[in-house]
Coordinates of C-alpha atoms in Angstrom, one line a residue:
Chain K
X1 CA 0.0 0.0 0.0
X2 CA 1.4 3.4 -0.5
X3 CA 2.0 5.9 2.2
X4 CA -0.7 8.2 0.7
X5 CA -3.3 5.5 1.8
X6 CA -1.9 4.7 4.7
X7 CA -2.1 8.6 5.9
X8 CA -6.1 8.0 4.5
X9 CA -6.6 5.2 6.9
X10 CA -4.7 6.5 9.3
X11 CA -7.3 9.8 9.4
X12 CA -10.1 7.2 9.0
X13 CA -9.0 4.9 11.8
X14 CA -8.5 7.8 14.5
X15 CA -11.8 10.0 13.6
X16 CA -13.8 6.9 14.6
X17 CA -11.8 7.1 18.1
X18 CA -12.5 10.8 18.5
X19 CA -16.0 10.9 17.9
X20 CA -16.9 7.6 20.1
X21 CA -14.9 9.9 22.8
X22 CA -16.2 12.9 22.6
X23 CA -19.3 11.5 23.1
X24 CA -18.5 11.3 27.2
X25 CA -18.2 15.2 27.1
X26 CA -17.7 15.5 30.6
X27 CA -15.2 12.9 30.8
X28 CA -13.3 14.6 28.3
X29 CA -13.4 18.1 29.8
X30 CA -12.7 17.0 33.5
X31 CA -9.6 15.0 31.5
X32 CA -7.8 18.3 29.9
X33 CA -8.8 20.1 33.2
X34 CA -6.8 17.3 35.0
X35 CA -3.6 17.3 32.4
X36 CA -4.0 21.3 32.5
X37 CA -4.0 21.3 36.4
X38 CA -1.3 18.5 37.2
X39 CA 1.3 20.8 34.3
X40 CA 0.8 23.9 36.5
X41 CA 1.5 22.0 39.5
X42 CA 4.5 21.3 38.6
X43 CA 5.0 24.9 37.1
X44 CA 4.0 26.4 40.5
X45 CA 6.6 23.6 42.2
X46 CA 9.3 25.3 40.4
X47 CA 8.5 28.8 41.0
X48 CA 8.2 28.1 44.7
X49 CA 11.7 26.0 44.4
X50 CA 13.0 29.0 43.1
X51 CA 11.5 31.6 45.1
X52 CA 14.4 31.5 47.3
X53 CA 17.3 30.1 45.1
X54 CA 16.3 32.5 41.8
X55 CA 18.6 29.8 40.1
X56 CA 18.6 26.4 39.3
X57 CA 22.2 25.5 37.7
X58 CA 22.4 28.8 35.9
X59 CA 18.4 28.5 35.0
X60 CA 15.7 30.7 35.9
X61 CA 12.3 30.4 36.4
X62 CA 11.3 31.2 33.0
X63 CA 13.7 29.6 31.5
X64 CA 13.3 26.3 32.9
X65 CA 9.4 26.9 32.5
X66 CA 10.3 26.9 28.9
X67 CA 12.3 23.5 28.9
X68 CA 9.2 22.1 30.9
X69 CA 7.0 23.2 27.7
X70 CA 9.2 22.2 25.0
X71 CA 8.8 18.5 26.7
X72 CA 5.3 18.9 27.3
X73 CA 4.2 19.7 23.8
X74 CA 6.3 16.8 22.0
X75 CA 5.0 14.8 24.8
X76 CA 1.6 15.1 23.6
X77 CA 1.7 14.3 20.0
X78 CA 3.5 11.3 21.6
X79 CA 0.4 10.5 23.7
X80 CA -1.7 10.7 20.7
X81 CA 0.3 8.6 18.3
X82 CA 2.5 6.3 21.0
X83 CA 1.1 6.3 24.2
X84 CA -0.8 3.2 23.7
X85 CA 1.7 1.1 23.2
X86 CA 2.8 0.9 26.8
X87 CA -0.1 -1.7 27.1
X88 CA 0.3 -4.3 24.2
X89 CA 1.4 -7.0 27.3
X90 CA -2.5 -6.9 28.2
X91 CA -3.5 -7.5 24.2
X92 CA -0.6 -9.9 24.2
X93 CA -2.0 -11.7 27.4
X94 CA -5.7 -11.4 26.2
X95 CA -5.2 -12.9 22.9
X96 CA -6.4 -9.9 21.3
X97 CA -3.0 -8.9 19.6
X98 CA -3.8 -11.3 16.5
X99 CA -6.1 -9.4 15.2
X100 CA -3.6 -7.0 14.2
X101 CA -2.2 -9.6 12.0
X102 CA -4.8 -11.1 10.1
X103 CA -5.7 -7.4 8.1
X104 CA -3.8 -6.8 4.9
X105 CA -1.9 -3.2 5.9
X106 CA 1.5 -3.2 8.5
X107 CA 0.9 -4.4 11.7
X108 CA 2.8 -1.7 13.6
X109 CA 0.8 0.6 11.9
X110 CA -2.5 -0.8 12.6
X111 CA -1.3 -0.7 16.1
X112 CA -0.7 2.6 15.8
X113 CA -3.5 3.8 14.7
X114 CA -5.8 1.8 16.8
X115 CA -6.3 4.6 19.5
X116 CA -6.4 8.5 19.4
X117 CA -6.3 10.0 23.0
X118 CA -8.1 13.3 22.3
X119 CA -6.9 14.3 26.0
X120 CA -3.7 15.6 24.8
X121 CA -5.1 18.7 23.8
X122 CA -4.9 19.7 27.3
X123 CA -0.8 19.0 26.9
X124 CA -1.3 21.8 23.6
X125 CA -3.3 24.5 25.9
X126 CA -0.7 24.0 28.2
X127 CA 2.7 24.4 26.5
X128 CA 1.4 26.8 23.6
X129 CA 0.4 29.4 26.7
X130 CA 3.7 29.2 28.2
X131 CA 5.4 29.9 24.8
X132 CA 3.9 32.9 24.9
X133 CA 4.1 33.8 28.3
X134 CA 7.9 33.1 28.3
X135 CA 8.6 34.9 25.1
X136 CA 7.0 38.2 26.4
X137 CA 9.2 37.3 29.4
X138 CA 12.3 36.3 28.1
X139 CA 11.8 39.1 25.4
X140 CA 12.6 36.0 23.0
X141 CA 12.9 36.6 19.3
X142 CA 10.9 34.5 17.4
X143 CA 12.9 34.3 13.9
X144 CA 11.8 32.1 11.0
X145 CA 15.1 30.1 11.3
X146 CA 14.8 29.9 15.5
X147 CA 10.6 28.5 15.1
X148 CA 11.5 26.0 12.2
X149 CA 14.1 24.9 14.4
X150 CA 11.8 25.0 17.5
X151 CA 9.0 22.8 15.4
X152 CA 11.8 20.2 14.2
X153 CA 13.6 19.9 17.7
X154 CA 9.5 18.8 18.8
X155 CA 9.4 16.3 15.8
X156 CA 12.7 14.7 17.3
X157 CA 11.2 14.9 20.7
X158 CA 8.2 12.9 19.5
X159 CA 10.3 10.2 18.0
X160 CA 12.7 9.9 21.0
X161 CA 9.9 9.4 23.5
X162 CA 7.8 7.4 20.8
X163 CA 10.9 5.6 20.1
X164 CA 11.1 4.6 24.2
X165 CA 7.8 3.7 23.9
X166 CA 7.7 1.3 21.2
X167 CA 11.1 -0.3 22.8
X168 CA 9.2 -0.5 26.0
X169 CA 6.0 -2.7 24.3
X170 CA 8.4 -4.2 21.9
X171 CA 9.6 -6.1 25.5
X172 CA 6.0 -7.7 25.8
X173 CA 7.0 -9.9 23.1
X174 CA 9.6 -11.9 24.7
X175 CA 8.3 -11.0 28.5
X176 CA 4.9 -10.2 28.3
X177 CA 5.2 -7.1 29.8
X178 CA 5.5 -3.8 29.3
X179 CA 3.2 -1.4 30.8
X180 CA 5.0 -2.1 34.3
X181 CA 8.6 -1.1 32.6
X182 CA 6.6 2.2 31.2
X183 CA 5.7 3.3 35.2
X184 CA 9.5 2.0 35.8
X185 CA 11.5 3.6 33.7
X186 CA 10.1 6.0 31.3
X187 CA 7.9 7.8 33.7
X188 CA 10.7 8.9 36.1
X189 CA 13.0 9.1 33.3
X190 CA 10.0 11.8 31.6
X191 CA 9.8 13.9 35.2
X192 CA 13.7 14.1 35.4
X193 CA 14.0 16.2 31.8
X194 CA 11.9 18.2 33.3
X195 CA 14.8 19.9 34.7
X196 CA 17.9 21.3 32.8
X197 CA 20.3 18.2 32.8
X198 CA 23.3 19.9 34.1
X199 CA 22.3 19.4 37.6
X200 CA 22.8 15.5 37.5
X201 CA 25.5 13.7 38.2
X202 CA 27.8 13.2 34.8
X203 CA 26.8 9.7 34.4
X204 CA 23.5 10.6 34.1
X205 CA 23.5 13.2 31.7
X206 CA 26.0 11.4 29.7
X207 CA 23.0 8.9 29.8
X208 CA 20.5 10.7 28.9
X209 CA 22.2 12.2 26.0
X210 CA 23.5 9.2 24.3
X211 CA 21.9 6.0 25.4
X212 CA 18.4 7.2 26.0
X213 CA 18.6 10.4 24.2
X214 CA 15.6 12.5 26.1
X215 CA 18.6 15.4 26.5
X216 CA 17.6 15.8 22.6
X217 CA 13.8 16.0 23.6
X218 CA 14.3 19.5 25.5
X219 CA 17.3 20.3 27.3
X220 CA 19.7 20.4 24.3
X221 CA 17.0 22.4 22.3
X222 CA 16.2 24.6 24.3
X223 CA 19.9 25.9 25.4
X224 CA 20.0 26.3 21.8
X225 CA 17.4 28.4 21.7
X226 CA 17.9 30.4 24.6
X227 CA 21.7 30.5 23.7
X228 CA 22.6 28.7 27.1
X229 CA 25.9 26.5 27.9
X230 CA 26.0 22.8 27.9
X231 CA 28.7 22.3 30.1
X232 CA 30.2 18.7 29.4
X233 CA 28.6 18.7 26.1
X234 CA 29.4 20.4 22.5
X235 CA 28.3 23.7 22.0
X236 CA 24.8 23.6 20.0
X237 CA 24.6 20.0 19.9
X238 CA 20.7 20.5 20.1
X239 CA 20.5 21.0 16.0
X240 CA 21.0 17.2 16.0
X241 CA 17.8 16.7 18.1
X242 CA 16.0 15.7 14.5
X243 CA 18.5 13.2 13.3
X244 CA 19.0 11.6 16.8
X245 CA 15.5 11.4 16.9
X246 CA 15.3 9.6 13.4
X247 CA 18.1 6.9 14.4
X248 CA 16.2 6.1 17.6
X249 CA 13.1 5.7 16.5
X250 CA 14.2 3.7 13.7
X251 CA 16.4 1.2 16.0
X252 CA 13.1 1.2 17.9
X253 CA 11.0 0.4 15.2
X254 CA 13.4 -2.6 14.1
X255 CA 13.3 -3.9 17.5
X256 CA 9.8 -3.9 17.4
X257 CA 9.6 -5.6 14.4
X258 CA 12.4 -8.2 15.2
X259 CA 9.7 -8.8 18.3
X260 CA 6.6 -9.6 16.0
X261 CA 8.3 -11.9 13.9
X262 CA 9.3 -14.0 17.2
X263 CA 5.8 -13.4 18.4
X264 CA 3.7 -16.7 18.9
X265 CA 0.5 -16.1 20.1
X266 CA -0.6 -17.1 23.0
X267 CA -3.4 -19.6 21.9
X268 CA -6.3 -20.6 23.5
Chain P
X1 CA -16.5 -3.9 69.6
X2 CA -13.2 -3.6 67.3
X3 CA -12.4 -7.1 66.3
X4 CA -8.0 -6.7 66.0
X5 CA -7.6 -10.4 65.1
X6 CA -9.8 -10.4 61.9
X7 CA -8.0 -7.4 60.7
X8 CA -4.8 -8.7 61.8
X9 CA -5.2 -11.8 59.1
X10 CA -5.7 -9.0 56.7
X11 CA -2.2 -8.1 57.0
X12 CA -0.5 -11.0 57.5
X13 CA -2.5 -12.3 54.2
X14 CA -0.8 -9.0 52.4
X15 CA 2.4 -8.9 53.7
X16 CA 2.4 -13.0 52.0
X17 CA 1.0 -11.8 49.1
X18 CA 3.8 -9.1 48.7
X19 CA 6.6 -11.8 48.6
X20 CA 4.6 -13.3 45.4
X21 CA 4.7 -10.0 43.6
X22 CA 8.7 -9.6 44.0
X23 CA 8.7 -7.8 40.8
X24 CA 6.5 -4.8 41.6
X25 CA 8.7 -4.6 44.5
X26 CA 11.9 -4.1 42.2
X27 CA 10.2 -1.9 40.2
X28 CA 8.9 0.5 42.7
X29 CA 12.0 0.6 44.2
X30 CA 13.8 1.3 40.9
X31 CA 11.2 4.4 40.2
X32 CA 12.1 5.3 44.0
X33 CA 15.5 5.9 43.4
X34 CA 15.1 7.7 40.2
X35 CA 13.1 9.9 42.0
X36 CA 15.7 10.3 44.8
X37 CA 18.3 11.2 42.6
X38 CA 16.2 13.9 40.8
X39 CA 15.5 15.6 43.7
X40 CA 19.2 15.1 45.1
X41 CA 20.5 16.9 42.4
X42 CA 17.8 19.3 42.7
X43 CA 18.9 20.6 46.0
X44 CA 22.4 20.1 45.8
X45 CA 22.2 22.6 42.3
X46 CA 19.5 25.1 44.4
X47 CA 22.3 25.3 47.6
X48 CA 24.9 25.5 44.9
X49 CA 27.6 25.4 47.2
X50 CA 26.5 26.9 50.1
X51 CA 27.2 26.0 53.5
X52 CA 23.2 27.0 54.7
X53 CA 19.9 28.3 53.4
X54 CA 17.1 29.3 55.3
X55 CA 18.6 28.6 58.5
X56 CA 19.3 25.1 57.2
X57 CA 22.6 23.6 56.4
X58 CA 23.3 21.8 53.4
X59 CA 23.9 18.6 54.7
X60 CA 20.1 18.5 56.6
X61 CA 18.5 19.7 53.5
X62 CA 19.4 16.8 52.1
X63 CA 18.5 14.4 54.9
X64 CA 15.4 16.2 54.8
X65 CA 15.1 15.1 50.6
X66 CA 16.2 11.6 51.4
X67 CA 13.7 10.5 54.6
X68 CA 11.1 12.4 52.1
X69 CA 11.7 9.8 49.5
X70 CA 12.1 6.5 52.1
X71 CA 8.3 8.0 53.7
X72 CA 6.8 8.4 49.9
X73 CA 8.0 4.8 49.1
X74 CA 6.0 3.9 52.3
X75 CA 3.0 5.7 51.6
X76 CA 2.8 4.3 48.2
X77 CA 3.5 0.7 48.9
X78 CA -0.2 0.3 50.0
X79 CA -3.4 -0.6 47.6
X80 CA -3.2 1.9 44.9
X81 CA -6.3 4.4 44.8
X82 CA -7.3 3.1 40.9
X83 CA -7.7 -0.2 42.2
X84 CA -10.4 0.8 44.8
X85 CA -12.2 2.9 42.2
X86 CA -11.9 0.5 39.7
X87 CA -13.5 -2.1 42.2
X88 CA -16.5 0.6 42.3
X89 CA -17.0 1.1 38.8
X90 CA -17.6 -2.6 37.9
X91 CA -19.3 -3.2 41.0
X92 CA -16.9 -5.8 42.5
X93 CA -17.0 -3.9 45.8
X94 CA -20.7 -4.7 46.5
X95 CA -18.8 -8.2 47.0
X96 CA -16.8 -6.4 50.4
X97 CA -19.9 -5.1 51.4
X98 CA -22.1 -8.1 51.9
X99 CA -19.4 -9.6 54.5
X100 CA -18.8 -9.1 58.0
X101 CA -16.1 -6.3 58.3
X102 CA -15.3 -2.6 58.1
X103 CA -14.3 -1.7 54.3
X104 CA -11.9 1.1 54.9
X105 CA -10.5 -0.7 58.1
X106 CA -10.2 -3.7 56.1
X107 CA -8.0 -1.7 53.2
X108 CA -6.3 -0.2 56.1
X109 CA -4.8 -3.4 57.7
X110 CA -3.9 -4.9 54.2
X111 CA -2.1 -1.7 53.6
X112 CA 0.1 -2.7 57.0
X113 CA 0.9 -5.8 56.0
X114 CA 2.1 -4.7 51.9
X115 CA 4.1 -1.9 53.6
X116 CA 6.0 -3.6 56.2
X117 CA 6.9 -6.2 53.6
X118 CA 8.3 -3.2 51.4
X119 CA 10.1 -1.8 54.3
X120 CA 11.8 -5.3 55.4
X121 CA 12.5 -6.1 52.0
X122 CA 13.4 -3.1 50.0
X123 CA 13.1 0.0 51.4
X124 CA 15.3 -0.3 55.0
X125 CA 17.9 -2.2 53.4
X126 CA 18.9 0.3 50.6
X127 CA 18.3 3.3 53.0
X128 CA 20.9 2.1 55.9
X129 CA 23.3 1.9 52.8
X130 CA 22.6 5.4 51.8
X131 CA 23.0 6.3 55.4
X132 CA 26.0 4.8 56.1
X133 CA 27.7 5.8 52.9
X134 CA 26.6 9.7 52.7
X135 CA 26.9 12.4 54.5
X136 CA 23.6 12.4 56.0
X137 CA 22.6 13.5 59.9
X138 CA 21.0 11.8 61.9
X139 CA 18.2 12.2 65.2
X140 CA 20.1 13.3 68.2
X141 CA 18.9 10.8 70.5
X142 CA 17.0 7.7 71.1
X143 CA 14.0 10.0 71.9
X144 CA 14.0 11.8 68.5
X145 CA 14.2 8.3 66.7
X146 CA 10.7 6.9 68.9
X147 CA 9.0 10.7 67.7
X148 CA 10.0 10.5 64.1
X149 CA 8.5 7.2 63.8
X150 CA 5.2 8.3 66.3
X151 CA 4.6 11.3 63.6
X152 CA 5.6 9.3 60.2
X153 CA 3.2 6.8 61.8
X154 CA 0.2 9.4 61.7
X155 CA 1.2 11.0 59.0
X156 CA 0.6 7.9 57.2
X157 CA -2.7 7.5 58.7
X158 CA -3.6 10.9 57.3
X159 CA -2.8 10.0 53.8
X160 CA -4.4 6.8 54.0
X161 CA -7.6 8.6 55.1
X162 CA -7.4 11.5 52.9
X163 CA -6.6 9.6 50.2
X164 CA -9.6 6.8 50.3
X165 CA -11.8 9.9 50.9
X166 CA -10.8 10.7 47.9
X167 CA -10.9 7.5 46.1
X168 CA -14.3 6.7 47.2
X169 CA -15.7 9.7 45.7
X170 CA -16.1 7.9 42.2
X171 CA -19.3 6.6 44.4
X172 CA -20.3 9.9 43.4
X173 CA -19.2 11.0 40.1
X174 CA -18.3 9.1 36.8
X175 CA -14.8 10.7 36.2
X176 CA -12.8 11.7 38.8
X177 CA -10.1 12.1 36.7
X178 CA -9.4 15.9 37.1
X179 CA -10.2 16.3 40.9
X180 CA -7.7 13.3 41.8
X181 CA -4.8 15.1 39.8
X182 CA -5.8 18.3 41.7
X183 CA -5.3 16.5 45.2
X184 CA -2.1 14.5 44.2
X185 CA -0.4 18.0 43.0
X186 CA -1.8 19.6 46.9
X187 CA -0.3 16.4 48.2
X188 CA 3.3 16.5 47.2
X189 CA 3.2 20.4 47.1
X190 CA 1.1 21.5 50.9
X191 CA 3.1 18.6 52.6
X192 CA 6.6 19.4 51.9
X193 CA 7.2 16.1 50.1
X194 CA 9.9 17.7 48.0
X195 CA 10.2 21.5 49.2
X196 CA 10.5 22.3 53.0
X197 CA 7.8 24.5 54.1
X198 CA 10.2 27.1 55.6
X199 CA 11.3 27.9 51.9
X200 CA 7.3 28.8 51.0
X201 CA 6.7 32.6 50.3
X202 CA 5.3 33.6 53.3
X203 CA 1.5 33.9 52.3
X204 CA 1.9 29.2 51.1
X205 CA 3.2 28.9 54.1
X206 CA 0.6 30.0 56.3
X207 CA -2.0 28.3 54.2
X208 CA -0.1 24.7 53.9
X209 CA 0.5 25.0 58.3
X210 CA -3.2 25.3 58.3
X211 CA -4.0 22.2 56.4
X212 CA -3.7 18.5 56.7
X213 CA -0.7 17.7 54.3
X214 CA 1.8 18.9 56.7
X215 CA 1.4 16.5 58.9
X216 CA 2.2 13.8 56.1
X217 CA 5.9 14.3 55.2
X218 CA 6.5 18.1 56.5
X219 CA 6.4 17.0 60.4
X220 CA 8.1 13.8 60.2
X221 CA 11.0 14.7 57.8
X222 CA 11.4 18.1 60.4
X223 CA 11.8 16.2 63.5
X224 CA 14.3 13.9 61.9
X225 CA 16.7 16.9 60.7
X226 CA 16.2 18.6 64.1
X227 CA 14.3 21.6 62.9
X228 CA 11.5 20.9 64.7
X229 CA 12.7 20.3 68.4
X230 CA 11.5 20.2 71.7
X231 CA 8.6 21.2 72.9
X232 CA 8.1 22.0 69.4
X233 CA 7.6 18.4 68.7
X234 CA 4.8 17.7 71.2
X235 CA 2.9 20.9 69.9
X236 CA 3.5 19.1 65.9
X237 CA 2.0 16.1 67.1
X238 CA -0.7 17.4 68.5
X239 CA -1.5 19.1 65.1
X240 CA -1.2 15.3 63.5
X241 CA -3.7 13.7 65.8
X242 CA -6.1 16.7 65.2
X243 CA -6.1 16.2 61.6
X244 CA -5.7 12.4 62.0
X245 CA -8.6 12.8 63.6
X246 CA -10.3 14.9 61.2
X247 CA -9.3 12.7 58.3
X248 CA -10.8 9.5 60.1
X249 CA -14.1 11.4 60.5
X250 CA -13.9 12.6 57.1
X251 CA -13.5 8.7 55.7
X252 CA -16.4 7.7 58.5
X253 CA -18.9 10.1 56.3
X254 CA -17.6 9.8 53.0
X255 CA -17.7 6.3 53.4
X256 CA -21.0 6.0 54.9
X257 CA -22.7 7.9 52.4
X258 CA -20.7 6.3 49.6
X259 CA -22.4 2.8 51.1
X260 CA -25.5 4.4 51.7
X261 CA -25.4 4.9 47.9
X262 CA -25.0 1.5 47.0
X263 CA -27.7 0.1 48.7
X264 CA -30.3 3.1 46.9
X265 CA -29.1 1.9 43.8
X266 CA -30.0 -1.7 44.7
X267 CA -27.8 -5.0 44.0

């Protein structure tokens, strides 16, 4: 099939998803207000944090406030397109994976586009206002070059994290589990690039930068954009973000593939 | 007439059922440590050096961060909140209500047993290490040592109220979703989980000292580091029954109208 159809189905697949949701309104509303209200918790924890300090390893408030939106807005295209992945072990375990197989179109994309959470809007509301409050702040000057860069940095983000993701489910093929490893690793691994990097010890950050890259999803982007150091770490090594996002997702995506083809169901 | 020994099998039946689930133990403690070291680094990049902050030396700021992190892997080693509410959504906990013991008691007990087990297993092992190893301080005296547990004792029991108040409310409404990310963010922000409360602007301050959370992590974790001494300590743990107290009463009505409600609505 060509990639032209597959965007079709793809469009065809997810409006289904968003209409059956938005048919709980409520649900949906009380959702974003949730993701909305959690996000400015953890905006007002770092305003309070730095109430006293006014730094955080050279960061200010707003500046980390921006490297906390960068994350959340790739993070919520990744909800959309990835997030479900975390619980293939339950379709694995229920038996329910094999439909994916039996349909004529690729099965990781079927996958894919199985589920549409509409709640990430609520991630969008949330990082696109503190663009805007930060740039009035920050007095930052939003070139043509500096929001292409901005927008590309977020399709790298997107891969990295989706990339993780599909890693993670790609381990309910040989364990049959995977949503566990999500709440194990990636979820603490999410909350610690919420702040700049160069506070961690240097194993860490040499971690996070080249064995699970989520220093490309934000930190390294955004000291780009805010022209901020990197100590320990080439100067502007954020313009890779794209690129390091591309290689990871497509290591991910092989795994995941190298899964299915061991992939027995389990039969009943 | 409080029956202990029925509860009491509630526990012991957790704490066994613990040792099955070794992997969730692993894995918690994993995302524990993660934690840890984010917030470590945290403070050691806010103090940047510095000998003291806020009357506070370096060295109890991060005791303070650490016996945070060993009390939030106790308070979360317990039955988590979605599995009560999803017991009320399909109905499965009209089951617990047909048979001859107190529901929240019940949850309470089996929380004892889940918890020590993390403790034994997991928690105090890896925390003596950290202890020994870093530069940590520790109580003064023996006396210190009794209080700190006395008050991370209640402070538990305030969570675990507060928090099944909470949990029981989908009784009430369809999709709690929004109002249970509200209280979590109150949680680890009002009780000093991961910021002291002496380094609130003034106006926090006030309100988080007159609300429950404080009595969670913010008065155990301040009577380890010494910052609360004295008679100091007494007055602190007086605040912890109240609000203990408060809590409990607070689950007693939550919970009777929450079973009140099943019966209306009929088998």
């Amino acid at each position: 099939m060509s990639v032209v159809k597959y965007f079709d189905l793809y469009f065809k697949l997810i409006s289904a998803g968003v209409r059956a949701q938005l048919q709980y309104r409520f649900a949906f509303v009380m959702r974003i207000v949730g993701l909305i209200t959690s996000y400015t918790g953890t905006a007002l924890t770092m305003w309070i944090m730095l109430y006293q300090f006014q730094e955080l390893g050279s960061w200010t408030f707003y500046e980390m406030l921006f490297l906390f939106a960068v994350a959340v807005l790739s993070w919520g295209f990744c909800i959309i397109l990835f997030f479900h992945f975390r619980g293939l072990d339950t379709y694995i375990l229920n038996g329910t994976f094999d439909r994916f197989l039996v349909r004529p179109i690729n099965p990781f994309f079927h996958f894919m586009a199985m589920k549409f959470d509409v709640a990430s809007f609520g991630q969008f509301i949330f990082s696109i206002g503190i663009f805007i409050l930060v740039s009035f702040r920050l007095q930052l000057d939003w070139t043509v070059g500096k929001s292409l860069f901005l927008l590309l940095s977020v399709v790298g983000g997107i891969l990295i994290q989706g990339g993780l993701l599909v890693m993670i489910s790609a381990l309910a093929f040989w364990t049959t589990k995977s949503e566990q490893f999500y709440w194990v690793a990636m979820f603490p691994a999410r909350n610690l690039t919420n702040y700049p990097l160069v506070i961690y010890p240097k194993a860490v950050q040499w971690f996070t930068a080249f064995v699970i890259p989520f220093g490309f999803v934000n930190y390294f982007p955004a000291a780009v954009l805010l022209e901020k150091e990197t100590p320990f770490f080439p100067e502007n090594i954020g313009y890779y973000s794209p690129l390091v996002g591309i290689v990871f997702f497509s290591i991910a995506y092989s795994i995941w593939m190298l899964g299915l083809k061991r992939y027995k169901s389990t039969g009943s | 007439m409080f029956r202990f020994r029925l509860y009491w099998t509630f526990t012991k039946k957790a704490f066994l059922r613990s040792a099955v689930y070794r992997f969730d133990v692993w894995s918690r403690l994993g995302s524990n440590l993660i934690f840890l070291l984010m917030w470590g680094s945290i403070w050691t990049a806010l103090y940047a050096g510095r000998e003291e902050a806020g009357g506070v030396s370096f060295e109890s700021m991060l005791t303070y961060i650490v016996v945070s992190q060993f009390l939030t892997g106790v308070n979360g080693a317990g039955t988590p909140l979605w599995e009560i509410q999803e017991k009320v959504r399909t109905g499965d906990i009209s089951l617990e209500l047909m048979r001859p013991f107190d529901v929240p008691l019940r949850y309470l007990f089996a929380d004892f047993g889940s918890v020590a087990f993390y403790i034994l297993t997991a928690l105090l092992p890896l925390y003596t290490v950290m202890f020994i190893f870093m530069d940590l301080t520790l109580p003064s005296g023996w006396e210190n040592w009794v209080l700190f547990i006395i008050s991370a004792f209640i402070g538990f029991l305030i969570r675990y109220c507060i928090e099944m108040s909470f949990g029981l409310l989908s009784f009430f409404l369809v999709e709690t979703g929004g109002i249970v990310d509200v209280f979590y963010f109150a949680m680890s922000l009002l009780s000093g989980s991961v910021i002291p409360l002496w380094f609130f602007p003034g106006w926090l301050e006030t309100m988080a000292l007159y609300l429950p959370f404080q009595g969670i992590y913010y008065i155990p974790n301040a009577i380890f580091i010494g910052k609360i001494s004295g008679s100091e300590i007494l007055l602190s743990l007086g605040v912890q029954l109240f609000w203990a107290a408060a809590s409990y009463l607070l689950l007693r009505f939550v919970w009777n109208r929450a079973s009140q409600k099943v019966v209306v609505q009929g088998g």
